[in-house]
Amino acid sequence: MHPLQKLRIDGFILAILATVVIASVFPASSSFAPTLDHIVTAAIALLFFLYGARMHPQEAIRGLQHWRLHLLILAFTFVCFPIVGIALRVLQPHVLSSDLYTGVLYLTLVPSTVQSSIAFTSIARGNVAGAIVSASASNLLGVLLTPLLAIAMTSSGIIGGGGSISIDGQSMVDICLQILAPFIIGQLARPLVGTWVEGHKAKLKYVDRGSIVLVVYAAFSKGVRDGIWHAVSPGQIGILIVLSILLVVVMLWLTWQVAARLGFGRADRITVQFCGTKKSLASGLPMAAVLFAGHHVSIIVLPLMVFHQVQLMMCSWLAGRYAAEPEDSKVAA
């Protein structure tokens, strides 16, 4: 089967959508919710332990030889995207509710994807080695940068300007205990468990995805109990889809043009496009569950879920277009 066909049928996204439906019809009861929260906490800690155990910091160090490429991709991920997110504040509250805008801004703060960034870069005949290093570095740094950026946005009043959302001292402790500590422990444990983790990568993928599906179920169960589907109308979901399409188009164009102006070759420009425009659902959902605990997490993560599917579909088409071009083609995105 052609790689693009595999990417179009995203079983993980289907599982998440099915989980949203199940949570909407059969949400966790109020009496079971505290137990579910403890299970989710353990699942998030396990997820980030595995992230730490499987990541190779040496790859990022070796990849610094092409530091201009990686610096540009990280700048798009953690500087340009958040600036665009702040600019979109004009949509609040008349176009997007406060919680939905918080979700849009949050999606601009999360790191790049790894698997799809590398897969699309490979299909499009870009710099695959550069994609591996940049996407891995983005996830590595995102464990720290995404919470810090969210805290900075909250402190400045950009997130939760009305005082409805706050990231207090307890939230910072939770971030350290549920995200940073397991990740660091995983990195330290690599000499002991790294080989085993690599050898069971296929099976552990279900642990990763199962943890994220569990986070989605818990978030939307709470959302249903709080009346999420009364708070978010079909029209607002339509607005999120259109906004996601526009955001992907703008970032694809901007990454290509800036990389060209800086003198990067075609292969590197493709890498900048596919790594610099992606946002990770796998990292973003668990971090949101910690950062926005006690708030309308189901509404806040909705923009990220919509954006993730839109980026997969649009980048799948673009990668196919690049793959069909001659090697020396001067593609203009």
Coordinates of N, CA, C and O in Angstrom, one line a residue, residues 11 34 45 80 95 98 165 192 220 267 321 327:
G11 N -6.1 5.5 12.0 CA -6.8 4.7 13.0 C -6.8 5.4 14.3 O -7.8 5.3 15.1
P34 N -13.4 10.6 40.3 CA -12.1 10.8 41.1 C -11.2 9.6 40.8 O -9.9 9.8 40.6
A45 N 1.8 9.9 33.4 CA 3.2 9.7 33.9 C 3.9 8.6 33.2 O 5.1 8.7 32.8
C80 N 6.9 31.7 16.1 CA 6.0 32.2 15.1 C 4.6 31.7 15.4 O 3.6 32.5 15.3
V95 N -16.4 35.6 17.8 CA -16.3 34.5 16.9 C -16.0 33.2 17.6 O -16.6 32.2 17.4
S98 N -14.3 32.2 25.0 CA -13.0 32.3 25.7 C -12.3 30.9 25.8 O -11.1 30.8 25.6
I165 N -9.3 31.0 33.9 CA -8.2 30.0 33.9 C -7.0 30.5 34.6 O -6.6 31.7 34.4
L192 N 19.1 1.2 31.0 CA 18.5 0.0 31.6 C 17.4 -0.6 30.7 O 17.2 -1.8 30.5
F220 N -13.7 14.5 28.1 CA -15.0 14.6 27.5 C -16.1 14.1 28.4 O -17.2 14.6 28.3
A267 N 15.2 20.4 -0.6 CA 15.0 19.3 0.4 C 14.9 19.9 1.8 O 14.0 19.4 2.6
R321 N 2.0 15.7 -3.8 CA 2.3 16.6 -4.9 C 3.8 16.7 -5.1 O 4.3 16.7 -6.3
E327 N 12.8 15.6 -9.5 CA 13.8 15.9 -8.5 C 14.2 17.3 -8.5 O 14.4 17.9 -7.4

